[in-house]
Every structure is written in C-alpha cells, then in structure tokens.
Amino acid sequence: MGRLQNPAGKASPAVVDTEADDIGKEEPRKGRLRLDAVKSIRKMIFSGELAPGERLREVALSEELGMSRTPIREAFRTLAGEGLIDLLPNRSVIVSVPDKSEAADVFTVLGALEALAGQLATQRMSLEQIEILGELHADLAHYFETANRLAYLEANRLIHEYIVEASDSPSLVLAWRLLLPRAERARHVTTLDHDRWAEAFQEHCEIYAAIVARDEARLKQLLESHFANGVESLKKSEARKRATERAEIYAGRSG
Amino acid sequence: MGRLQNPAGKASPAVVDTEADDIGKEEPRKGRLRLDAVKSIRKMIFSGELAPGERLREVALSEELGMSRTPIREAFRTLAGEGLIDLLPNRSVIVSVPDKSEAADVFTVLGALEALAGQLATQRMSLEQIEILGELHADLAHYFETANRLAYLEANRLIHEYIVEASDSPSLVLAWRLLLPRAERARHVTTLDHDRWAEAFQEHCEIYAAIVARDEARLKQLLESHFANGVESLKKSEARKRATERAEIYAGRSG
DNA sequence: ATAATAATTGTTGCATGCAATTTATCCGAC
DNA sequence: GTCGGATAAATTGCATGCAACAATTATTAT
C-alpha cells in the first residue's frame, strides 16, 4: 500500500468533480487538494452520506478521496470553523448534530445579517450594481414562472449573495459566508411548498422595488419578514415531516 | 450547537472547539500545540508584532514557537476562517490588511448580532442566568468606579459574551465568535476616552435594566445604539489619532 | 548597460512515520 | 449475567522528508 507520490494521478475515481466555488476565495490552482477535501466532505454532509454525529476518521476519508491524511486534517479545521463538524480534543471529529431547530436558528441569524446588509447596500450600491441586481431578479422571475425549482433556488441564492456583497462590509460578508453552509444543509432537509414559493417570490419583488427606490427602512423590514416567513414555513414543514415519520414508525417501516 | 454529550458535566458555554480558553501554558503539552499556535499568532497580530500585509513563513513561526510546521499550517486554516490572515495559493500567507474602516465595520455587524441576541435572550434567559448577569454587571460597575480600565474591558466583554450565549442560538454564537477577534484587533488600536466610558457604562446599566424587565424591544434598541455610539466614538478617536500621526510626521518623529 | 533568460534559492503542499492517547476487546470477579 | 479492569488495537497529533511552485539572483545576448 505504499503509494508514492500521486503526480497528475487522476487514478482515483472517488474524487467528486469540483465545479462550484461556493465559499473559498482562494484560486483553485494547484494546491487544491485541501479545497477539494473541504468541498467533498461538505457535500457528503449535505447529502447525508455522513450522518450527524458520525465519526470522521482521517484514514478512511483519505483513502476514499485519494489523498493523504494531511489535506484531510487541514480541511477539518476549515469545516470546524463553519460549524459543520466538531473537533474533540484527542478523539475523533464528528459531524455536528444539527439541533432540531438549527434550520430556524440559522435563518433567523441570516435574516438579521441580511437586514443590515440591505440597509448598508441601499446607501452604498451604485446604479450599475442595481442594474445587475435587476437582471438577477429577472432571472428569478423567469425561473419562478417556468417553475424551475432548482434554478430558482440558485438564482435566489445569487440575489441574496449580491445584496450581502453590495453591503461592502467585509465582516458582514465573512459572517454570512460562515453561516451559509449551515443554511444549505438546513435547506437540504426541507422542502419548499408551492404556497410559500409564491409568497417568497412576491416578497422578492418588493425587496427589489425597495432597493431601486433606495428605501432603506422598508428594505430592512422586508428582509426581516422575508426570513421570518421562511422560518415559519420551515417550522410547519418540519412539523409535517415529523408527523409523517411518526406515522411510518407506527406502520412498522424502519428504513 | 451540535455537540453530543457535555463531557463530565462541565457547563461549558455553547461553543465547540475553536480555541480553548485556558490561560497561558508554557509546558508543551500534548494535543494543544495547534491551539497554542492559533493563540500565539493571534496575539502577535493584535499586538502589531505581525504587521498587516506581513508575510507569515511557516518555518520561521515554527522555530519561534518551538513546534513543527504542521500545527502552524493547521493554525493558519483557523485564522484564515477568522479573516485575520489571507491564504494565497502557493505563495506565502499574509496578515490581512484591515480596511481603515474595519473597526467601524465589525462593530456595526456585532451590533446587529447582539441586538438579535438581546431579543432572543430576553425570551429565553432563566432567572438564574439573569442573576449571574447581575453579578457580572456589579463587577462592571465596580471596575468603572475604581477606574480599572483593563478589568472593565474584560468585564464588558464577559457581559456581551454572556448575553450572546444566553440567546441560545448556535449560529449566532458562531458568527459572533468569528468576528470577536477582529473586534479585539480593532479595539487594540483605539482608546476609550473617559467621556465615552461614562456614557457606555450608563448604557450598560440601562441594558441590564431592560433585561431584568424582559423588555425585548427596548433591549434591542439599547444594544443597537450602544454599538452605534461606540462606532461614533471610534471614528472620532481615529480621526484624532490620524491628526496626531500627521503632527508627528511634521515634527520629524518616525517612531 | 539593459533586457531576456536560465540557474539557484526559498517556500509551500503533500505524504508518511512515530509516539501518545483513546477506544475496543477480553478475561476475571462479584 | 453484569460490571470492572487490564491489555491490545485503532486513531489522532506531531515531526520530517520530498517534490512542485514562486521568487530571486546570476548569466548571457543584444
């Protein structure tokens, strides 16, 4: 098993393709093994392949991802910073177990952050930026009308990201980026029902209008309620899901 | 926050690994080298020993801190997550250069976070927690009256931390802790003049009163203005400092 | 002398080995 | 049969070595 170097060796098929560059701002040039590890492990957590509370062993992951333990270890530090895994002293690292209310929690905090982002952005956005946002909003509208759920969610994320970055507040962007993976994880376990979808889109239209009008106070309020409504919908969805799970248990289904 | 059991019943705050808050240990214990590195490097950045933009070389740091490159490298990942350093692809790591308005920026965001924390805390705090907060506030008052500036700042930090943790919102705590080092760095370059000190203490008294009264709306407003006032004072202080520096340059002083 | 290029040095990225510590297994006592 | 302790296996933390990449200096051509 003594693998020497792995130069240019795409020999390992287990590596997932790395297309989206969600979080890192480092250019994925050469030393990308660590970043690949971060993305792969994050994906595993989102997909549920790694269950909450599950132990992450360095050797197992390194073999699965076709790299040595070092980049895995370093990826752990990054993921720990995102709160996706917990580093226990001399013991294994485990996938953090999301509190049952984590989804609501993270959206609440994101709501506060984006409300502030909206305030700052209305003051600081250039006309070009508002124009770009208009295009993004048009995309969103298109995906809503064509009922393209996945594309809509991506456009939605882009808009929120754009507003946050337009706040021109490095700390705000930093904190927002930190929480984003958790929100994504939360989103992966919930579903967007159609009523909420329509409502959310309507809210987005108002948000866009408030930005164009540079109505700071209104935008803040809109963003706050946008997230609060999302949390509400989420809680309902969760309650429904729990009820379904209970029903399955009673029906004798185990998996 | 995603932790399984709380080991040995130590009612530790809701934070995961990040960095354990032990006080200085000279003995090269085991399993803590990485955390020591994080703390040491952070301190160097705060103290200015490592200037913004300065390159961090792994070997130099490892020799200075008496450890190998590995824990240094891992510490870099953590610090990069905090935004204190920037990781360039295959090049050196550099101390991130704080934007000249970073202090105001980070305090603005912290203000929004703590305003939310206050809202949540008023709903969720137990009577015991309020009692503990009362003790912390009494400490603060004592240090204010005895004009013990350093102890006051520490007590101040403890109170804010306690409120944040009392929010019982893992995401909020996570984001807050992320920004804290930046705020500390900002604080290290500013001074608290006496007028602002008195004003801030007065605000703290009102904050405490609002918590006892569980007046959510008022607390939120108080915290917001508490931070806004802090930012204001900061900007004035910065302007003063810049003026002084200019004067020194004209006077021919270089150090 | 200057500019382009090649050799050299320095630094980061990754792999691997070893020691320390934790976790798991087995055996005996109650 | 269950609990407790000693031993063995597994796993993490750290150190170190090697190769790739970047920066720097030396060399050569114009």
Coordinates of C-alpha atoms (C1' of nucleotides) in Angstrom, one line a residue:
Chain A
M1 CA 0.0 0.0 0.0
G2 CA 3.0 2.3 -0.2
R3 CA 1.7 4.8 -2.7
L4 CA 4.5 7.1 -3.6
Q5 CA 3.6 10.4 -5.0
N6 CA 0.5 10.9 -6.9
P7 CA 1.7 13.2 -9.6
A8 CA -1.0 14.1 -12.1
G9 CA -2.7 10.9 -11.0
K10 CA -6.3 11.1 -11.6
A11 CA -6.2 7.5 -10.9
S12 CA -8.7 7.8 -8.0
P13 CA -12.2 7.9 -9.3
A14 CA -13.7 8.5 -5.9
V15 CA -13.0 12.2 -6.2
V16 CA -16.0 14.3 -6.8
D17 CA -15.9 16.9 -9.5
T18 CA -15.3 20.4 -8.3
E19 CA -17.4 22.8 -10.2
A20 CA -18.9 25.3 -7.9
D21 CA -16.8 27.5 -5.8
D22 CA -19.2 28.4 -3.1
I23 CA -17.1 29.5 -0.2
G24 CA -13.4 29.7 -0.8
K25 CA -11.9 32.8 -2.2
E26 CA -8.6 31.1 -3.0
E27 CA -8.0 30.5 -6.6
P28 CA -8.2 26.7 -7.1
R29 CA -4.9 26.5 -8.9
K30 CA -2.6 23.8 -7.8
G31 CA -2.7 23.3 -4.1
R32 CA -6.3 22.3 -4.4
L33 CA -6.3 19.0 -2.6
R34 CA -7.2 20.6 0.6
L35 CA -10.0 22.6 -1.0
D36 CA -11.2 19.5 -2.8
A37 CA -11.4 17.8 0.5
V38 CA -13.4 20.6 2.1
K39 CA -15.9 20.6 -0.8
S40 CA -16.2 16.8 -0.9
I41 CA -16.7 16.5 2.8
R42 CA -19.2 19.3 2.8
K43 CA -21.1 17.7 0.1
M44 CA -21.1 14.4 2.0
I45 CA -22.6 16.1 5.0
F46 CA -25.2 17.9 2.9
S47 CA -26.2 14.7 1.1
G48 CA -26.5 12.8 4.4
E49 CA -23.8 10.4 3.3
L50 CA -22.2 11.5 6.5
A51 CA -24.8 11.4 9.2
P52 CA -24.9 13.9 12.1
G53 CA -22.9 12.5 15.0
E54 CA -21.0 10.2 12.7
R55 CA -17.3 9.9 13.3
L56 CA -14.9 11.1 10.6
R57 CA -11.7 9.0 10.5
E58 CA -8.8 10.6 8.8
V59 CA -7.5 7.4 7.2
A60 CA -10.9 6.3 5.8
L61 CA -11.5 9.7 4.3
S62 CA -8.0 10.0 2.9
E63 CA -8.4 6.6 1.2
E64 CA -11.8 7.5 -0.1
L65 CA -10.7 10.8 -1.5
G66 CA -7.4 9.5 -2.8
M67 CA -5.1 11.8 -0.8
S68 CA -3.1 11.6 2.3
R69 CA -4.2 12.5 5.8
T70 CA -2.6 15.9 5.8
P71 CA -5.1 17.7 3.5
I72 CA -7.9 16.0 5.2
R73 CA -6.7 17.2 8.6
E74 CA -6.5 20.7 7.3
A75 CA -9.9 20.5 5.7
F76 CA -11.2 19.6 9.2
R77 CA -10.0 22.9 10.6
T78 CA -11.9 24.8 7.9
L79 CA -15.1 22.8 8.3
A80 CA -14.9 23.2 12.1
G81 CA -14.8 26.9 11.6
E82 CA -18.1 26.6 9.6
G83 CA -19.6 24.6 12.5
L84 CA -20.3 21.6 10.3
I85 CA -18.0 19.3 12.3
D86 CA -16.9 19.3 15.9
L87 CA -13.3 18.7 16.8
L88 CA -12.9 16.8 20.0
P89 CA -9.6 17.0 21.8
N90 CA -7.7 13.9 21.1
R91 CA -10.7 12.0 19.9
S92 CA -12.3 11.7 16.5
V93 CA -14.0 14.6 14.8
I94 CA -17.7 14.1 14.4
V95 CA -20.3 15.6 12.1
S96 CA -22.0 18.2 14.3
V97 CA -25.5 17.2 15.1
P98 CA -27.8 20.0 14.0
D99 CA -30.1 20.9 16.7
K100 CA -33.6 20.2 15.6
S101 CA -34.2 23.9 15.5
E102 CA -30.9 24.6 13.7
A103 CA -32.7 25.5 10.4
A104 CA -34.9 28.1 12.1
D105 CA -31.9 29.3 14.1
V106 CA -29.6 29.9 11.2
F107 CA -32.2 31.5 9.1
T108 CA -33.0 33.9 11.9
V109 CA -29.4 35.0 12.2
L110 CA -29.1 35.2 8.4
G111 CA -32.2 37.4 8.5
A112 CA -30.6 39.8 10.9
L113 CA -27.4 39.9 8.9
E114 CA -29.2 40.5 5.6
A115 CA -31.4 43.1 7.1
L116 CA -28.3 45.0 8.0
A117 CA -26.8 44.2 4.6
G118 CA -29.9 45.7 2.9
Q119 CA -29.6 48.9 5.0
L120 CA -25.9 49.3 4.0
A121 CA -26.5 48.3 0.4
T122 CA -29.1 50.8 -0.2
Q123 CA -26.7 53.5 0.9
R124 CA -23.8 52.2 -1.0
M125 CA -25.0 50.5 -4.2
S126 CA -24.0 52.1 -7.5
L127 CA -26.5 52.3 -10.3
E128 CA -24.6 49.6 -12.2
Q129 CA -25.0 47.3 -9.2
I130 CA -28.7 48.0 -9.1
E131 CA -28.9 47.2 -12.7
I132 CA -27.1 43.9 -12.3
L133 CA -29.5 43.1 -9.4
G134 CA -32.3 43.8 -11.8
E135 CA -31.1 41.2 -14.2
L136 CA -30.7 38.7 -11.4
H137 CA -34.2 39.5 -10.3
A138 CA -35.4 39.0 -13.9
D139 CA -33.8 35.6 -13.9
L140 CA -35.6 34.8 -10.6
A141 CA -38.9 35.8 -12.1
H142 CA -38.3 33.6 -15.2
Y143 CA -37.4 30.6 -13.1
F144 CA -40.5 31.2 -11.0
E145 CA -42.8 31.4 -14.0
T146 CA -41.3 28.3 -15.5
A147 CA -41.5 26.5 -12.2
N148 CA -37.8 25.6 -12.4
R149 CA -37.3 25.0 -8.7
L150 CA -33.6 24.2 -8.7
A151 CA -32.7 27.1 -10.9
Y152 CA -34.9 29.4 -8.8
L153 CA -33.2 28.4 -5.6
E154 CA -29.8 29.1 -7.2
A155 CA -31.0 32.5 -8.5
N156 CA -32.4 33.2 -5.1
R157 CA -29.0 32.4 -3.5
L158 CA -27.3 34.7 -6.0
I159 CA -29.5 37.6 -5.2
H160 CA -29.1 37.3 -1.5
E161 CA -25.4 36.9 -2.0
Y162 CA -25.3 40.0 -4.2
I163 CA -27.1 42.1 -1.7
V164 CA -24.7 41.0 1.0
E165 CA -21.7 41.8 -1.0
A166 CA -23.1 45.1 -2.0
S167 CA -23.2 46.0 1.6
D168 CA -19.5 46.4 1.2
S169 CA -19.0 45.2 4.7
P170 CA -16.2 42.7 5.0
S171 CA -17.2 41.5 8.4
L172 CA -20.8 41.1 7.3
V173 CA -19.7 39.1 4.3
L174 CA -17.5 37.0 6.4
A175 CA -20.2 36.1 8.9
W176 CA -22.7 35.5 6.2
R177 CA -20.4 33.1 4.3
L178 CA -19.7 31.3 7.5
L179 CA -23.4 30.6 8.1
L180 CA -24.3 29.8 4.5
P181 CA -23.2 26.1 4.6
R182 CA -25.4 25.5 7.6
A183 CA -28.3 27.1 5.8
E184 CA -27.7 25.0 2.8
R185 CA -27.6 21.9 5.0
A186 CA -30.9 23.0 6.5
R187 CA -32.4 23.7 3.2
H188 CA -31.5 20.2 2.0
V189 CA -33.7 18.6 4.6
T190 CA -36.7 20.8 3.9
T191 CA -39.0 21.3 1.0
L192 CA -40.4 24.5 -0.5
D193 CA -44.1 24.1 -0.8
H194 CA -45.8 26.0 -3.6
D195 CA -47.7 28.4 -1.4
R196 CA -44.5 29.6 0.3
W197 CA -42.8 29.7 -3.0
A198 CA -45.3 32.1 -4.5
E199 CA -45.2 34.2 -1.3
A200 CA -41.5 34.3 -1.3
F201 CA -41.3 35.4 -4.9
Q202 CA -43.7 38.2 -4.2
E203 CA -41.6 39.3 -1.3
H204 CA -38.6 39.3 -3.6
C205 CA -40.4 41.6 -6.0
E206 CA -41.0 44.0 -3.2
I207 CA -37.4 43.7 -2.0
Y208 CA -36.2 44.6 -5.4
A209 CA -38.5 47.6 -5.6
A210 CA -37.3 48.8 -2.3
I211 CA -33.7 48.6 -3.4
V212 CA -34.5 50.6 -6.6
A213 CA -36.3 53.2 -4.5
R214 CA -33.3 53.1 -2.1
D215 CA -35.9 52.8 0.7
E216 CA -33.6 51.7 3.5
A217 CA -36.1 51.3 6.2
R218 CA -38.6 49.4 4.1
L219 CA -35.9 47.1 2.7
K220 CA -34.8 46.3 6.2
Q221 CA -38.3 45.4 7.2
L222 CA -38.9 43.4 4.1
L223 CA -35.8 41.3 4.5
E224 CA -36.6 40.7 8.1
S225 CA -40.1 39.5 7.4
H226 CA -38.8 37.6 4.3
F227 CA -36.7 35.5 6.6
A228 CA -39.2 35.3 9.4
N229 CA -41.8 34.0 7.0
G230 CA -39.3 31.5 5.7
V231 CA -38.6 30.3 9.2
E232 CA -42.4 30.0 9.8
S233 CA -42.8 27.9 6.7
L234 CA -39.9 25.8 7.7
K235 CA -41.3 25.0 11.1
K236 CA -44.6 24.0 9.5
S237 CA -42.8 21.8 7.0
E238 CA -40.7 20.3 9.8
A239 CA -43.8 19.5 11.9
R240 CA -45.4 17.9 8.9
K241 CA -42.3 15.8 8.3
R242 CA -42.1 14.7 11.9
A243 CA -45.7 13.7 11.8
T244 CA -45.0 11.6 8.7
E245 CA -42.0 10.0 10.3
R246 CA -44.1 9.0 13.3
A247 CA -46.7 7.6 11.1
E248 CA -44.1 5.5 9.3
I249 CA -42.8 4.2 12.6
Y250 CA -46.3 3.2 13.7
A251 CA -46.7 1.5 10.3
G252 CA -43.7 -0.6 11.0
R253 CA -41.4 0.9 8.5
S254 CA -37.9 1.1 9.6
G255 CA -35.9 2.4 6.8
Chain B
M1 CA -24.9 23.6 18.8
G2 CA -24.0 20.3 17.6
R3 CA -22.4 18.7 20.4
L4 CA -23.4 15.3 21.7
Q5 CA -22.9 15.0 25.3
N6 CA -21.3 17.5 27.5
P7 CA -18.3 15.7 28.9
A8 CA -18.1 15.5 32.6
G9 CA -20.9 17.8 33.3
K10 CA -18.9 20.9 32.9
A11 CA -21.4 23.5 32.0
S12 CA -19.2 25.0 29.3
P13 CA -20.5 27.7 27.0
A14 CA -22.1 26.5 23.9
V15 CA -19.0 26.8 21.8
V16 CA -17.3 23.9 20.2
D17 CA -13.6 23.6 19.7
T18 CA -12.3 26.8 18.3
E19 CA -9.8 27.6 20.9
A20 CA -9.9 26.6 24.5
D21 CA -9.7 29.5 26.8
D22 CA -7.0 28.3 29.0
I23 CA -4.6 30.7 30.4
G24 CA -1.0 30.6 29.3
K25 CA 0.8 27.3 29.5
E26 CA 4.4 27.2 28.8
E27 CA 4.8 23.4 29.0
P28 CA 4.5 21.9 25.6
R29 CA 1.5 19.8 26.5
K30 CA 0.1 17.3 24.1
G31 CA -2.7 17.8 21.8
R32 CA -2.7 21.6 22.2
L33 CA 0.1 22.7 20.0
R34 CA -2.2 23.8 17.3
L35 CA -4.4 25.8 19.6
D36 CA -1.3 27.3 21.2
A37 CA -0.2 28.4 17.7
V38 CA -3.6 29.9 17.0
K39 CA -3.5 31.9 20.2
S40 CA 0.1 33.0 19.8
I41 CA -0.3 34.1 16.2
R42 CA -3.5 35.9 17.0
K43 CA -1.7 37.7 19.8
M44 CA 1.1 38.7 17.5
I45 CA -1.4 40.2 15.1
F46 CA -3.2 42.1 17.8
S47 CA 0.0 43.4 19.3
G48 CA 1.2 44.5 16.0
E49 CA 4.3 42.3 16.2
L50 CA 3.0 41.0 12.9
A51 CA 2.1 44.0 10.8
P52 CA -0.8 43.9 8.4
G53 CA 0.4 42.7 5.0
E54 CA 3.4 41.0 6.5
R55 CA 4.3 37.6 5.3
L56 CA 4.0 34.6 7.6
R57 CA 6.6 32.0 6.9
E58 CA 5.9 28.5 8.3
V59 CA 9.4 27.7 9.2
A60 CA 10.1 31.0 11.0
L61 CA 7.0 30.7 13.0
S62 CA 7.6 27.0 13.8
E63 CA 11.0 27.8 15.1
E64 CA 9.8 30.8 17.1
L65 CA 7.0 28.8 18.7
G66 CA 9.1 25.7 19.2
M67 CA 7.0 23.3 17.2
S68 CA 7.0 21.8 13.7
R69 CA 5.4 23.2 10.6
T70 CA 2.3 21.0 10.8
P71 CA 0.5 22.7 13.7
I72 CA 1.4 26.1 12.3
R73 CA -0.2 25.1 9.0
E74 CA -3.3 24.0 10.6
A75 CA -3.5 27.1 12.7
F76 CA -3.3 29.1 9.5
R77 CA -6.6 27.5 8.4
T78 CA -8.4 28.5 11.5
L79 CA -7.0 32.0 11.4
A80 CA -8.0 32.3 7.8
G81 CA -11.5 31.4 8.8
E82 CA -11.5 34.3 11.2
G83 CA -10.3 36.6 8.4
L84 CA -7.2 37.6 10.3
I85 CA -4.9 36.2 7.6
D86 CA -5.2 35.6 3.9
L87 CA -4.1 32.4 2.3
L88 CA -2.6 33.0 -1.1
P89 CA -2.4 30.0 -3.4
N90 CA 1.1 28.6 -3.4
R91 CA 2.5 31.7 -2.0
S92 CA 3.0 33.0 1.5
V93 CA 0.3 33.6 4.0
I94 CA -0.1 37.3 4.8
V95 CA -1.7 39.1 7.7
S96 CA -4.9 40.6 6.2
V97 CA -4.7 44.3 6.0
P98 CA -7.6 45.7 7.9
D99 CA -9.5 48.2 5.9
K100 CA -9.2 51.6 7.5
S101 CA -12.9 51.4 8.4
E102 CA -12.7 47.8 9.6
A103 CA -13.2 48.7 13.2
A104 CA -16.5 50.6 12.5
D105 CA -17.5 47.8 10.2
V106 CA -17.0 44.9 12.6
F107 CA -18.7 46.8 15.4
T108 CA -21.7 47.5 13.2
V109 CA -22.1 43.9 12.4
L110 CA -21.6 42.9 16.0
G111 CA -24.2 45.4 17.0
A112 CA -26.8 43.8 14.7
L113 CA -25.9 40.4 16.0
E114 CA -26.1 41.4 19.6
A115 CA -29.3 43.2 19.1
L116 CA -30.8 40.0 17.9
A117 CA -29.1 38.1 20.7
G118 CA -30.7 40.5 23.2
Q119 CA -34.1 39.9 21.6
L120 CA -33.7 36.1 21.9
A121 CA -32.1 36.3 25.3
T122 CA -34.9 38.2 26.9
Q123 CA -37.2 35.4 25.8
R124 CA -35.0 32.6 26.8
M125 CA -33.0 33.6 29.8
S126 CA -33.7 31.8 33.1
L127 CA -33.9 33.6 36.4
E128 CA -30.5 32.1 37.4
Q129 CA -29.0 33.4 34.2
I130 CA -30.3 36.9 34.9
E131 CA -28.9 36.6 38.4
I132 CA -25.5 35.7 37.0
L133 CA -25.7 38.6 34.6
G134 CA -26.5 40.8 37.6
E135 CA -23.2 39.7 39.2
L136 CA -21.3 40.4 36.1
H137 CA -22.9 43.9 35.9
A138 CA -21.9 44.5 39.5
D139 CA -18.4 43.7 38.6
L140 CA -18.6 46.1 35.7
A141 CA -19.8 48.8 38.0
H142 CA -17.1 48.2 40.5
Y143 CA -14.4 48.4 37.9
F144 CA -15.9 51.6 36.5
E145 CA -16.0 53.2 39.9
T146 CA -12.4 52.2 40.6
A147 CA -11.4 53.3 37.1
N148 CA -9.8 49.9 36.4
R149 CA -9.8 50.2 32.7
L150 CA -8.4 46.8 31.8
A151 CA -10.6 44.9 34.2
Y152 CA -13.6 47.0 33.0
L153 CA -13.0 46.0 29.4
E154 CA -12.7 42.4 30.3
A155 CA -15.9 42.5 32.4
N156 CA -17.5 44.3 29.5
R157 CA -16.5 41.5 27.1
L158 CA -17.8 38.9 29.6
I159 CA -21.2 40.6 29.7
H160 CA -21.6 40.8 26.0
E161 CA -20.5 37.2 25.7
Y162 CA -23.0 36.1 28.3
I163 CA -25.8 37.9 26.5
V164 CA -24.9 36.3 23.2
E165 CA -24.6 32.8 24.7
A166 CA -27.9 33.4 26.5
S167 CA -29.5 33.8 23.2
D168 CA -29.2 30.1 22.9
S169 CA -28.7 30.4 19.2
P170 CA -25.7 28.3 18.0
S171 CA -25.5 30.2 14.7
L172 CA -25.5 33.5 16.4
V173 CA -22.8 32.4 18.8
L174 CA -20.7 31.0 15.9
A175 CA -20.9 34.2 13.9
W176 CA -20.2 36.3 17.0
R177 CA -17.2 34.4 17.9
L178 CA -15.9 34.6 14.4
L179 CA -16.0 38.4 14.5
L180 CA -14.7 38.8 18.0
P181 CA -11.0 38.5 17.1
R182 CA -11.4 41.2 14.5
A183 CA -13.2 43.4 17.1
E184 CA -10.3 42.8 19.5
R185 CA -7.8 43.8 16.9
A186 CA -9.8 46.9 16.2
R187 CA -10.0 47.7 19.9
H188 CA -6.3 47.4 20.3
V189 CA -5.7 50.3 18.1
T190 CA -8.2 52.6 19.7
T191 CA -8.5 54.2 23.0
L192 CA -11.5 54.6 25.2
D193 CA -11.8 58.2 26.3
H194 CA -13.4 58.9 29.6
D195 CA -16.5 60.6 28.3
R196 CA -17.4 57.7 26.2
W197 CA -16.5 55.4 29.0
A198 CA -19.0 57.0 31.3
E199 CA -21.6 57.1 28.6
A200 CA -21.1 53.4 27.8
F201 CA -21.4 52.4 31.4
Q202 CA -24.6 54.3 31.7
E203 CA -25.9 52.4 28.6
H204 CA -24.9 49.2 30.3
C205 CA -27.0 50.0 33.3
E206 CA -30.0 50.5 31.0
I207 CA -29.2 47.4 29.2
Y208 CA -29.2 45.4 32.4
A209 CA -32.4 47.0 33.5
A210 CA -34.1 46.1 30.2
I211 CA -33.0 42.5 30.6
V212 CA -34.4 42.3 34.1
A213 CA -37.6 43.8 32.9
R214 CA -37.5 41.4 29.9
D215 CA -38.3 44.4 27.7
E216 CA -37.3 42.9 24.4
A217 CA -37.9 45.9 22.2
R218 CA -36.1 48.3 24.4
L219 CA -33.2 46.0 24.8
K220 CA -32.8 45.6 21.1
Q221 CA -32.8 49.4 20.7
L222 CA -30.4 49.9 23.6
L223 CA -27.9 47.4 22.2
E224 CA -28.2 48.9 18.7
S225 CA -27.5 52.4 20.0
H226 CA -24.8 51.1 22.3
F227 CA -22.8 49.8 19.4
A228 CA -23.7 52.8 17.2
N229 CA -22.4 55.1 19.8
G230 CA -19.3 53.0 20.1
V231 CA -18.7 53.3 16.4
E232 CA -19.2 57.0 16.6
S233 CA -16.7 57.4 19.4
L234 CA -14.3 55.1 17.5
K235 CA -14.5 57.3 14.4
K236 CA -13.7 60.4 16.4
S237 CA -10.9 58.7 18.1
E238 CA -9.5 57.5 14.8
A239 CA -9.7 61.0 13.4
R240 CA -7.9 62.3 16.4
K241 CA -5.2 59.7 16.1
R242 CA -4.7 60.3 12.5
A243 CA -4.3 64.0 13.2
T244 CA -1.7 63.2 15.9
E245 CA 0.2 61.0 13.5
R246 CA 0.3 63.7 10.9
A247 CA 1.6 66.1 13.5
E248 CA 4.3 63.6 14.4
I249 CA 5.3 63.3 10.9
Y250 CA 5.6 67.0 10.5
A251 CA 7.6 67.2 13.7
G252 CA 10.0 64.7 12.2
R253 CA 9.2 61.8 14.6
S254 CA 9.3 58.4 12.9
G255 CA 8.8 56.0 15.8
Chain C
dA1 C1' 24.2 49.0 -19.9
dT2 C1' 19.7 46.8 -20.3
dA3 C1' 16.7 43.2 -21.0
dA4 C1' 15.7 38.5 -21.5
dT5 C1' 16.6 34.1 -19.9
dA6 C1' 18.4 30.4 -17.1
dA7 C1' 20.1 28.7 -12.7
dT8 C1' 19.5 29.0 -7.8
dT9 C1' 17.4 29.6 -3.6
dG10 C1' 13.5 29.7 -0.7
dT11 C1' 8.7 28.3 0.5
dT12 C1' 4.6 26.0 0.3
dG13 C1' 1.9 21.5 -0.4
dC14 C1' 1.5 16.8 0.4
dA15 C1' 3.0 12.0 2.1
dT16 C1' 4.4 9.2 5.6
dG17 C1' 6.4 7.6 10.1
dC18 C1' 6.4 7.5 15.1
dA19 C1' 4.7 8.4 19.7
dA20 C1' 0.9 9.4 22.7
dT21 C1' -3.7 8.8 23.7
dT22 C1' -8.2 7.0 23.2
dT23 C1' -11.3 3.2 22.1
dA24 C1' -12.4 -1.5 21.8
dT25 C1' -11.8 -6.4 23.4
dC26 C1' -11.2 -9.9 26.5
dC27 C1' -11.0 -12.0 30.9
dG28 C1' -12.0 -12.5 35.7
dA29 C1' -14.7 -11.2 39.9
dC30 C1' -19.0 -10.5 42.1
Chain D
dG1 C1' -25.3 -12.2 33.8
dT2 C1' -23.2 -7.8 34.5
dC3 C1' -19.6 -4.9 35.9
dG4 C1' -14.7 -3.7 36.3
dG5 C1' -10.1 -3.7 35.0
dA6 C1' -6.0 -4.9 32.1
dT7 C1' -4.4 -5.5 27.6
dA8 C1' -4.5 -4.8 22.6
dA9 C1' -6.0 -2.3 18.6
dA10 C1' -7.2 1.8 16.5
dT11 C1' -6.7 6.7 15.8
dT12 C1' -5.2 11.1 16.5
dG13 C1' -1.2 14.7 17.0
dC14 C1' 3.1 16.0 15.6
dA15 C1' 7.6 15.7 13.0
dT16 C1' 10.0 15.3 9.0
dG17 C1' 11.2 14.4 4.1
dC18 C1' 10.4 15.2 -0.7
dA19 C1' 8.6 17.4 -4.8
dA20 C1' 6.3 21.4 -7.1
dC21 C1' 5.9 26.0 -7.5
dA22 C1' 7.3 31.0 -6.8
dA23 C1' 10.8 34.4 -6.2
dT24 C1' 15.4 35.8 -6.7
dT25 C1' 19.8 36.1 -8.4
dA26 C1' 23.2 35.2 -11.9
dT27 C1' 24.3 34.9 -16.7
dT28 C1' 24.2 35.9 -21.5
dA29 C1' 22.8 38.2 -25.6
dT30 C1' 21.7 42.5 -27.8

